[in-house]
């Protein structure tokens, strides 16, 4: 069975607003590796549109070290959970029907891992018990504002630490599986 991996950047005080963390070369390398280990990306509408706007045709002003991430995400197969979009492209298709059934069926298909990011969709996936691995990339910054993860989660999800990795920027990747 293909695992569903969830990864997100957040600050030490729990802010998960992507504008609250610094984009560095090692963080882009981390994200490229995460997405590169999957052959399917599962996005909500907001994340899909944000990533498409930023990476489908990356700004020529971006540093060269962002190119591998752009190439990796552009090539990836994407599934978009949305009730407001009628059509998507960028190597994507809209998820139709029940989310749990769709994800369970996707996990049963042959292939590598499934990757998801963002805030709202992973909340629903966690509630359904469908996330197999959580990877939190914690940045050495206090934002003092912003949305936090899993706000309003109905039940606790106990996790077991399976790995840590520190980056030159001071960010630390913490990997967990459900306990």
mmCIF file with all atom_site columns, C-alpha atoms in Angstrom:
data_model
loop_
_atom_site.group_PDB
_atom_site.id
_atom_site.type_symbol
_atom_site.label_atom_id
_atom_site.label_alt_id
_atom_site.label_comp_id
_atom_site.label_asym_id
_atom_site.label_entity_id
_atom_site.label_seq_id
_atom_site.pdbx_PDB_ins_code
_atom_site.Cartn_x
_atom_site.Cartn_y
_atom_site.Cartn_z
_atom_site.occupancy
_atom_site.B_iso_or_equiv
_atom_site.pdbx_formal_charge
_atom_site.auth_seq_id
_atom_site.auth_comp_id
_atom_site.auth_asym_id
_atom_site.auth_atom_id
_atom_site.pdbx_PDB_model_num
ATOM 1   C CA . UNK A 1 1   ? 0.000   0.000  0.000   1.00 0.00 ? 1   UNK A CA 1
ATOM 2   C CA . UNK A 1 2   ? 1.231   3.473  -0.863  1.00 0.00 ? 2   UNK A CA 1
ATOM 3   C CA . UNK A 1 3   ? 1.766   5.705  2.173   1.00 0.00 ? 3   UNK A CA 1
ATOM 4   C CA . UNK A 1 4   ? 0.202   9.149  2.436   1.00 0.00 ? 4   UNK A CA 1
ATOM 5   C CA . UNK A 1 5   ? 2.832   11.608 3.695   1.00 0.00 ? 5   UNK A CA 1
ATOM 6   C CA . UNK A 1 6   ? 1.997   15.019 5.039   1.00 0.00 ? 6   UNK A CA 1
ATOM 7   C CA . UNK A 1 7   ? 4.631   17.723 5.306   1.00 0.00 ? 7   UNK A CA 1
ATOM 8   C CA . UNK A 1 8   ? 4.442   21.371 6.230   1.00 0.00 ? 8   UNK A CA 1
ATOM 9   C CA . UNK A 1 9   ? 6.665   24.271 7.246   1.00 0.00 ? 9   UNK A CA 1
ATOM 10  C CA . UNK A 1 10  ? 5.949   25.976 10.542  1.00 0.00 ? 10  UNK A CA 1
ATOM 11  C CA . UNK A 1 11  ? 7.567   28.370 12.965  1.00 0.00 ? 11  UNK A CA 1
ATOM 12  C CA . UNK A 1 12  ? 8.514   27.537 16.550  1.00 0.00 ? 12  UNK A CA 1
ATOM 13  C CA . UNK A 1 13  ? 5.322   29.179 17.773  1.00 0.00 ? 13  UNK A CA 1
ATOM 14  C CA . UNK A 1 14  ? 3.222   27.018 15.448  1.00 0.00 ? 14  UNK A CA 1
ATOM 15  C CA . UNK A 1 15  ? 2.472   29.436 12.617  1.00 0.00 ? 15  UNK A CA 1
ATOM 16  C CA . UNK A 1 16  ? 2.015   27.593 9.319   1.00 0.00 ? 16  UNK A CA 1
ATOM 17  C CA . UNK A 1 17  ? 1.726   30.604 7.023   1.00 0.00 ? 17  UNK A CA 1
ATOM 18  C CA . UNK A 1 18  ? 4.192   30.000 4.180   1.00 0.00 ? 18  UNK A CA 1
ATOM 19  C CA . UNK A 1 19  ? 5.161   33.677 4.201   1.00 0.00 ? 19  UNK A CA 1
ATOM 20  C CA . UNK A 1 20  ? 6.342   33.394 7.824   1.00 0.00 ? 20  UNK A CA 1
ATOM 21  C CA . UNK A 1 21  ? 9.348   31.191 6.979   1.00 0.00 ? 21  UNK A CA 1
ATOM 22  C CA . UNK A 1 22  ? 12.450  31.966 4.946   1.00 0.00 ? 22  UNK A CA 1
ATOM 23  C CA . UNK A 1 23  ? 12.964  30.174 1.657   1.00 0.00 ? 23  UNK A CA 1
ATOM 24  C CA . UNK A 1 24  ? 16.497  28.769 1.737   1.00 0.00 ? 24  UNK A CA 1
ATOM 25  C CA . UNK A 1 25  ? 18.401  26.406 -0.494  1.00 0.00 ? 25  UNK A CA 1
ATOM 26  C CA . UNK A 1 26  ? 18.371  23.545 2.004   1.00 0.00 ? 26  UNK A CA 1
ATOM 27  C CA . UNK A 1 27  ? 14.655  23.944 2.616   1.00 0.00 ? 27  UNK A CA 1
ATOM 28  C CA . UNK A 1 28  ? 13.989  23.829 -1.124  1.00 0.00 ? 28  UNK A CA 1
ATOM 29  C CA . UNK A 1 29  ? 16.155  20.711 -1.341  1.00 0.00 ? 29  UNK A CA 1
ATOM 30  C CA . UNK A 1 30  ? 14.085  19.148 1.472   1.00 0.00 ? 30  UNK A CA 1
ATOM 31  C CA . UNK A 1 31  ? 10.817  19.975 -0.320  1.00 0.00 ? 31  UNK A CA 1
ATOM 32  C CA . UNK A 1 32  ? 12.167  18.647 -3.625  1.00 0.00 ? 32  UNK A CA 1
ATOM 33  C CA . UNK A 1 33  ? 13.099  15.357 -1.926  1.00 0.00 ? 33  UNK A CA 1
ATOM 34  C CA . UNK A 1 34  ? 9.686   15.063 -0.234  1.00 0.00 ? 34  UNK A CA 1
ATOM 35  C CA . UNK A 1 35  ? 7.772   15.624 -3.449  1.00 0.00 ? 35  UNK A CA 1
ATOM 36  C CA . UNK A 1 36  ? 10.275  13.578 -5.463  1.00 0.00 ? 36  UNK A CA 1
ATOM 37  C CA . UNK A 1 37  ? 9.582   10.527 -3.269  1.00 0.00 ? 37  UNK A CA 1
ATOM 38  C CA . UNK A 1 38  ? 5.921   10.618 -4.279  1.00 0.00 ? 38  UNK A CA 1
ATOM 39  C CA . UNK A 1 39  ? 4.263   9.954  -7.588  1.00 0.00 ? 39  UNK A CA 1
ATOM 40  C CA . UNK A 1 40  ? 1.010   11.644 -6.620  1.00 0.00 ? 40  UNK A CA 1
ATOM 41  C CA . UNK A 1 41  ? 0.355   14.991 -4.950  1.00 0.00 ? 41  UNK A CA 1
ATOM 42  C CA . UNK A 1 42  ? -2.939  15.598 -3.164  1.00 0.00 ? 42  UNK A CA 1
ATOM 43  C CA . UNK A 1 43  ? -3.801  19.278 -2.810  1.00 0.00 ? 43  UNK A CA 1
ATOM 44  C CA . UNK A 1 44  ? -6.763  21.334 -1.719  1.00 0.00 ? 44  UNK A CA 1
ATOM 45  C CA . UNK A 1 45  ? -7.867  24.129 -4.031  1.00 0.00 ? 45  UNK A CA 1
ATOM 46  C CA . UNK A 1 46  ? -6.015  26.909 -2.222  1.00 0.00 ? 46  UNK A CA 1
ATOM 47  C CA . UNK A 1 47  ? -2.676  25.076 -2.171  1.00 0.00 ? 47  UNK A CA 1
ATOM 48  C CA . UNK A 1 48  ? -3.088  23.891 -5.758  1.00 0.00 ? 48  UNK A CA 1
ATOM 49  C CA . UNK A 1 49  ? -3.733  27.425 -7.013  1.00 0.00 ? 49  UNK A CA 1
ATOM 50  C CA . UNK A 1 50  ? -0.922  28.903 -4.904  1.00 0.00 ? 50  UNK A CA 1
ATOM 51  C CA . UNK A 1 51  ? 1.616   26.303 -6.092  1.00 0.00 ? 51  UNK A CA 1
ATOM 52  C CA . UNK A 1 52  ? 0.514   26.551 -9.711  1.00 0.00 ? 52  UNK A CA 1
ATOM 53  C CA . UNK A 1 53  ? 0.832   30.343 -9.660  1.00 0.00 ? 53  UNK A CA 1
ATOM 54  C CA . UNK A 1 54  ? 4.309   30.170 -8.146  1.00 0.00 ? 54  UNK A CA 1
ATOM 55  C CA . UNK A 1 55  ? 5.828   27.158 -9.918  1.00 0.00 ? 55  UNK A CA 1
ATOM 56  C CA . UNK A 1 56  ? 4.121   26.457 -13.232 1.00 0.00 ? 56  UNK A CA 1
ATOM 57  C CA . UNK A 1 57  ? 6.139   29.254 -14.776 1.00 0.00 ? 57  UNK A CA 1
ATOM 58  C CA . UNK A 1 58  ? 8.619   30.289 -12.081 1.00 0.00 ? 58  UNK A CA 1
ATOM 59  C CA . UNK A 1 59  ? 9.817   33.855 -11.984 1.00 0.00 ? 59  UNK A CA 1
ATOM 60  C CA . UNK A 1 60  ? 13.156  34.311 -13.756 1.00 0.00 ? 60  UNK A CA 1
ATOM 61  C CA . UNK A 1 61  ? 14.225  36.323 -10.690 1.00 0.00 ? 61  UNK A CA 1
ATOM 62  C CA . UNK A 1 62  ? 14.260  33.211 -8.471  1.00 0.00 ? 62  UNK A CA 1
ATOM 63  C CA . UNK A 1 63  ? 17.633  31.771 -7.432  1.00 0.00 ? 63  UNK A CA 1
ATOM 64  C CA . UNK A 1 64  ? 18.979  28.884 -9.532  1.00 0.00 ? 64  UNK A CA 1
ATOM 65  C CA . UNK A 1 65  ? 18.630  26.512 -6.573  1.00 0.00 ? 65  UNK A CA 1
ATOM 66  C CA . UNK A 1 66  ? 14.813  26.696 -6.885  1.00 0.00 ? 66  UNK A CA 1
ATOM 67  C CA . UNK A 1 67  ? 14.879  25.082 -10.349 1.00 0.00 ? 67  UNK A CA 1
ATOM 68  C CA . UNK A 1 68  ? 14.933  21.435 -9.129  1.00 0.00 ? 68  UNK A CA 1
ATOM 69  C CA . UNK A 1 69  ? 11.820  22.069 -7.026  1.00 0.00 ? 69  UNK A CA 1
ATOM 70  C CA . UNK A 1 70  ? 10.042  23.695 -9.963  1.00 0.00 ? 70  UNK A CA 1
ATOM 71  C CA . UNK A 1 71  ? 10.930  20.778 -12.254 1.00 0.00 ? 71  UNK A CA 1
ATOM 72  C CA . UNK A 1 72  ? 9.831   18.198 -9.681  1.00 0.00 ? 72  UNK A CA 1
ATOM 73  C CA . UNK A 1 73  ? 6.472   19.774 -8.867  1.00 0.00 ? 73  UNK A CA 1
ATOM 74  C CA . UNK A 1 74  ? 5.718   20.534 -12.511 1.00 0.00 ? 74  UNK A CA 1
ATOM 75  C CA . UNK A 1 75  ? 6.259   16.888 -13.472 1.00 0.00 ? 75  UNK A CA 1
ATOM 76  C CA . UNK A 1 76  ? 4.206   15.441 -10.604 1.00 0.00 ? 76  UNK A CA 1
ATOM 77  C CA . UNK A 1 77  ? 0.711   14.023 -10.993 1.00 0.00 ? 77  UNK A CA 1
ATOM 78  C CA . UNK A 1 78  ? -1.704  16.134 -8.956  1.00 0.00 ? 78  UNK A CA 1
ATOM 79  C CA . UNK A 1 79  ? -5.137  15.485 -7.495  1.00 0.00 ? 79  UNK A CA 1
ATOM 80  C CA . UNK A 1 80  ? -7.173  18.498 -6.384  1.00 0.00 ? 80  UNK A CA 1
ATOM 81  C CA . UNK A 1 81  ? -9.856  18.331 -3.711  1.00 0.00 ? 81  UNK A CA 1
ATOM 82  C CA . UNK A 1 82  ? -12.268 21.146 -4.523  1.00 0.00 ? 82  UNK A CA 1
ATOM 83  C CA . UNK A 1 83  ? -15.944 21.964 -4.627  1.00 0.00 ? 83  UNK A CA 1
ATOM 84  C CA . UNK A 1 84  ? -15.457 25.283 -6.419  1.00 0.00 ? 84  UNK A CA 1
ATOM 85  C CA . UNK A 1 85  ? -13.252 24.518 -9.429  1.00 0.00 ? 85  UNK A CA 1
ATOM 86  C CA . UNK A 1 86  ? -14.785 22.917 -12.503 1.00 0.00 ? 86  UNK A CA 1
ATOM 87  C CA . UNK A 1 87  ? -11.539 22.298 -14.341 1.00 0.00 ? 87  UNK A CA 1
ATOM 88  C CA . UNK A 1 88  ? -7.822  22.008 -13.606 1.00 0.00 ? 88  UNK A CA 1
ATOM 89  C CA . UNK A 1 89  ? -4.754  21.336 -15.686 1.00 0.00 ? 89  UNK A CA 1
ATOM 90  C CA . UNK A 1 90  ? -1.022  21.416 -14.781 1.00 0.00 ? 90  UNK A CA 1
ATOM 91  C CA . UNK A 1 91  ? -0.960  17.624 -14.817 1.00 0.00 ? 91  UNK A CA 1
ATOM 92  C CA . UNK A 1 92  ? -3.922  17.539 -12.416 1.00 0.00 ? 92  UNK A CA 1
ATOM 93  C CA . UNK A 1 93  ? -7.414  16.185 -12.031 1.00 0.00 ? 93  UNK A CA 1
ATOM 94  C CA . UNK A 1 94  ? -10.243 16.991 -9.666  1.00 0.00 ? 94  UNK A CA 1
ATOM 95  C CA . UNK A 1 95  ? -11.126 14.517 -6.932  1.00 0.00 ? 95  UNK A CA 1
ATOM 96  C CA . UNK A 1 96  ? -14.747 13.442 -7.308  1.00 0.00 ? 96  UNK A CA 1
ATOM 97  C CA . UNK A 1 97  ? -16.860 11.613 -4.771  1.00 0.00 ? 97  UNK A CA 1
ATOM 98  C CA . UNK A 1 98  ? -16.106 10.748 -1.181  1.00 0.00 ? 98  UNK A CA 1
ATOM 99  C CA . UNK A 1 99  ? -12.629 11.888 -0.032  1.00 0.00 ? 99  UNK A CA 1
ATOM 100 C CA . UNK A 1 100 ? -11.987 8.835  2.168   1.00 0.00 ? 100 UNK A CA 1
ATOM 101 C CA . UNK A 1 101 ? -12.927 6.401  -0.594  1.00 0.00 ? 101 UNK A CA 1
ATOM 102 C CA . UNK A 1 102 ? -10.832 8.273  -3.158  1.00 0.00 ? 102 UNK A CA 1
ATOM 103 C CA . UNK A 1 103 ? -7.727  8.350  -0.925  1.00 0.00 ? 103 UNK A CA 1
ATOM 104 C CA . UNK A 1 104 ? -8.119  4.730  0.155   1.00 0.00 ? 104 UNK A CA 1
ATOM 105 C CA . UNK A 1 105 ? -8.407  3.693  -3.514  1.00 0.00 ? 105 UNK A CA 1
ATOM 106 C CA . UNK A 1 106 ? -5.390  5.852  -4.456  1.00 0.00 ? 106 UNK A CA 1
ATOM 107 C CA . UNK A 1 107 ? -3.335  4.256  -1.673  1.00 0.00 ? 107 UNK A CA 1
ATOM 108 C CA . UNK A 1 108 ? -4.181  0.795  -3.054  1.00 0.00 ? 108 UNK A CA 1
ATOM 109 C CA . UNK A 1 109 ? -2.924  1.608  -6.550  1.00 0.00 ? 109 UNK A CA 1
ATOM 110 C CA . UNK A 1 110 ? 0.631   0.591  -7.467  1.00 0.00 ? 110 UNK A CA 1
ATOM 111 C CA . UNK A 1 111 ? 3.221   3.305  -7.152  1.00 0.00 ? 111 UNK A CA 1
ATOM 112 C CA . UNK A 1 112 ? 5.244   5.357  -4.747  1.00 0.00 ? 112 UNK A CA 1
ATOM 113 C CA . UNK A 1 113 ? 4.044   7.536  -1.900  1.00 0.00 ? 113 UNK A CA 1
ATOM 114 C CA . UNK A 1 114 ? 1.293   10.134 -2.024  1.00 0.00 ? 114 UNK A CA 1
ATOM 115 C CA . UNK A 1 115 ? 2.253   13.581 -0.757  1.00 0.00 ? 115 UNK A CA 1
ATOM 116 C CA . UNK A 1 116 ? 0.032   16.261 0.722   1.00 0.00 ? 116 UNK A CA 1
ATOM 117 C CA . UNK A 1 117 ? 0.687   19.652 2.256   1.00 0.00 ? 117 UNK A CA 1
ATOM 118 C CA . UNK A 1 118 ? -1.297  22.679 3.433   1.00 0.00 ? 118 UNK A CA 1
ATOM 119 C CA . UNK A 1 119 ? -3.685  23.110 6.344   1.00 0.00 ? 119 UNK A CA 1
ATOM 120 C CA . UNK A 1 120 ? -7.341  22.377 5.619   1.00 0.00 ? 120 UNK A CA 1
ATOM 121 C CA . UNK A 1 121 ? -7.106  19.169 3.584   1.00 0.00 ? 121 UNK A CA 1
ATOM 122 C CA . UNK A 1 122 ? -4.674  17.458 6.003   1.00 0.00 ? 122 UNK A CA 1
ATOM 123 C CA . UNK A 1 123 ? -7.080  18.270 8.828   1.00 0.00 ? 123 UNK A CA 1
ATOM 124 C CA . UNK A 1 124 ? -9.776  16.258 7.044   1.00 0.00 ? 124 UNK A CA 1
ATOM 125 C CA . UNK A 1 125 ? -7.289  13.481 6.223   1.00 0.00 ? 125 UNK A CA 1
ATOM 126 C CA . UNK A 1 126 ? -6.132  13.300 9.863   1.00 0.00 ? 126 UNK A CA 1
ATOM 127 C CA . UNK A 1 127 ? -9.756  13.128 11.043  1.00 0.00 ? 127 UNK A CA 1
ATOM 128 C CA . UNK A 1 128 ? -10.230 10.170 8.671   1.00 0.00 ? 128 UNK A CA 1
ATOM 129 C CA . UNK A 1 129 ? -7.044  8.444  9.923   1.00 0.00 ? 129 UNK A CA 1
ATOM 130 C CA . UNK A 1 130 ? -5.539  8.415  6.425   1.00 0.00 ? 130 UNK A CA 1
ATOM 131 C CA . UNK A 1 131 ? -2.144  10.067 7.032   1.00 0.00 ? 131 UNK A CA 1
ATOM 132 C CA . UNK A 1 132 ? 0.645   7.506  7.374   1.00 0.00 ? 132 UNK A CA 1
ATOM 133 C CA . UNK A 1 133 ? 3.515   9.911  8.074   1.00 0.00 ? 133 UNK A CA 1
ATOM 134 C CA . UNK A 1 134 ? 3.715   13.462 9.357   1.00 0.00 ? 134 UNK A CA 1
ATOM 135 C CA . UNK A 1 135 ? 6.805   15.565 8.642   1.00 0.00 ? 135 UNK A CA 1
ATOM 136 C CA . UNK A 1 136 ? 6.968   18.959 10.337  1.00 0.00 ? 136 UNK A CA 1
ATOM 137 C CA . UNK A 1 137 ? 9.736   21.275 9.188   1.00 0.00 ? 137 UNK A CA 1
ATOM 138 C CA . UNK A 1 138 ? 10.137  23.594 12.169  1.00 0.00 ? 138 UNK A CA 1
ATOM 139 C CA . UNK A 1 139 ? 11.890  26.876 11.441  1.00 0.00 ? 139 UNK A CA 1
ATOM 140 C CA . UNK A 1 140 ? 13.835  28.867 14.067  1.00 0.00 ? 140 UNK A CA 1
ATOM 141 C CA . UNK A 1 141 ? 11.492  31.816 13.963  1.00 0.00 ? 141 UNK A CA 1
ATOM 142 C CA . UNK A 1 142 ? 8.665   33.228 16.052  1.00 0.00 ? 142 UNK A CA 1
ATOM 143 C CA . UNK A 1 143 ? 5.924   34.638 13.848  1.00 0.00 ? 143 UNK A CA 1
ATOM 144 C CA . UNK A 1 144 ? 3.588   35.937 16.525  1.00 0.00 ? 144 UNK A CA 1
ATOM 145 C CA . UNK A 1 145 ? 0.621   35.494 14.210  1.00 0.00 ? 145 UNK A CA 1
ATOM 146 C CA . UNK A 1 146 ? -1.001  33.178 11.743  1.00 0.00 ? 146 UNK A CA 1
ATOM 147 C CA . UNK A 1 147 ? -2.893  29.984 11.483  1.00 0.00 ? 147 UNK A CA 1
ATOM 148 C CA . UNK A 1 148 ? -1.853  26.933 13.463  1.00 0.00 ? 148 UNK A CA 1
ATOM 149 C CA . UNK A 1 149 ? -2.103  23.276 12.511  1.00 0.00 ? 149 UNK A CA 1
ATOM 150 C CA . UNK A 1 150 ? -5.027  21.013 13.282  1.00 0.00 ? 150 UNK A CA 1
ATOM 151 C CA . UNK A 1 151 ? -6.998  23.705 15.086  1.00 0.00 ? 151 UNK A CA 1
ATOM 152 C CA . UNK A 1 152 ? -10.319 22.103 16.019  1.00 0.00 ? 152 UNK A CA 1
ATOM 153 C CA . UNK A 1 153 ? -9.212  18.483 15.592  1.00 0.00 ? 153 UNK A CA 1
ATOM 154 C CA . UNK A 1 154 ? -12.017 16.364 17.088  1.00 0.00 ? 154 UNK A CA 1
ATOM 155 C CA . UNK A 1 155 ? -9.761  13.740 18.693  1.00 0.00 ? 155 UNK A CA 1
ATOM 156 C CA . UNK A 1 156 ? -6.114  13.487 19.674  1.00 0.00 ? 156 UNK A CA 1
ATOM 157 C CA . UNK A 1 157 ? -3.757  11.807 17.218  1.00 0.00 ? 157 UNK A CA 1
ATOM 158 C CA . UNK A 1 158 ? -0.862  10.224 19.082  1.00 0.00 ? 158 UNK A CA 1
ATOM 159 C CA . UNK A 1 159 ? 2.374   10.128 17.114  1.00 0.00 ? 159 UNK A CA 1
ATOM 160 C CA . UNK A 1 160 ? 5.677   8.275  17.382  1.00 0.00 ? 160 UNK A CA 1
ATOM 161 C CA . UNK A 1 161 ? 8.893   10.081 16.421  1.00 0.00 ? 161 UNK A CA 1
ATOM 162 C CA . UNK A 1 162 ? 10.709  8.193  13.660  1.00 0.00 ? 162 UNK A CA 1
ATOM 163 C CA . UNK A 1 163 ? 13.378  10.662 12.589  1.00 0.00 ? 163 UNK A CA 1
ATOM 164 C CA . UNK A 1 164 ? 14.947  14.080 12.878  1.00 0.00 ? 164 UNK A CA 1
ATOM 165 C CA . UNK A 1 165 ? 17.179  16.042 10.561  1.00 0.00 ? 165 UNK A CA 1
ATOM 166 C CA . UNK A 1 166 ? 18.693  19.466 11.142  1.00 0.00 ? 166 UNK A CA 1
ATOM 167 C CA . UNK A 1 167 ? 19.400  21.852 8.296   1.00 0.00 ? 167 UNK A CA 1
ATOM 168 C CA . UNK A 1 168 ? 22.005  24.582 7.970   1.00 0.00 ? 168 UNK A CA 1
ATOM 169 C CA . UNK A 1 169 ? 19.288  27.212 8.249   1.00 0.00 ? 169 UNK A CA 1
ATOM 170 C CA . UNK A 1 170 ? 18.509  25.926 11.745  1.00 0.00 ? 170 UNK A CA 1
ATOM 171 C CA . UNK A 1 171 ? 15.248  24.304 10.635  1.00 0.00 ? 171 UNK A CA 1
ATOM 172 C CA . UNK A 1 172 ? 14.594  20.811 11.935  1.00 0.00 ? 172 UNK A CA 1
ATOM 173 C CA . UNK A 1 173 ? 12.540  18.135 10.172  1.00 0.00 ? 173 UNK A CA 1
ATOM 174 C CA . UNK A 1 174 ? 10.609  15.974 12.618  1.00 0.00 ? 174 UNK A CA 1
ATOM 175 C CA . UNK A 1 175 ? 9.107   12.774 11.179  1.00 0.00 ? 175 UNK A CA 1
ATOM 176 C CA . UNK A 1 176 ? 6.289   10.922 12.926  1.00 0.00 ? 176 UNK A CA 1
ATOM 177 C CA . UNK A 1 177 ? 3.956   8.021  12.295  1.00 0.00 ? 177 UNK A CA 1
ATOM 178 C CA . UNK A 1 178 ? 0.647   7.416  14.062  1.00 0.00 ? 178 UNK A CA 1
ATOM 179 C CA . UNK A 1 179 ? 1.340   5.567  17.323  1.00 0.00 ? 179 UNK A CA 1
#
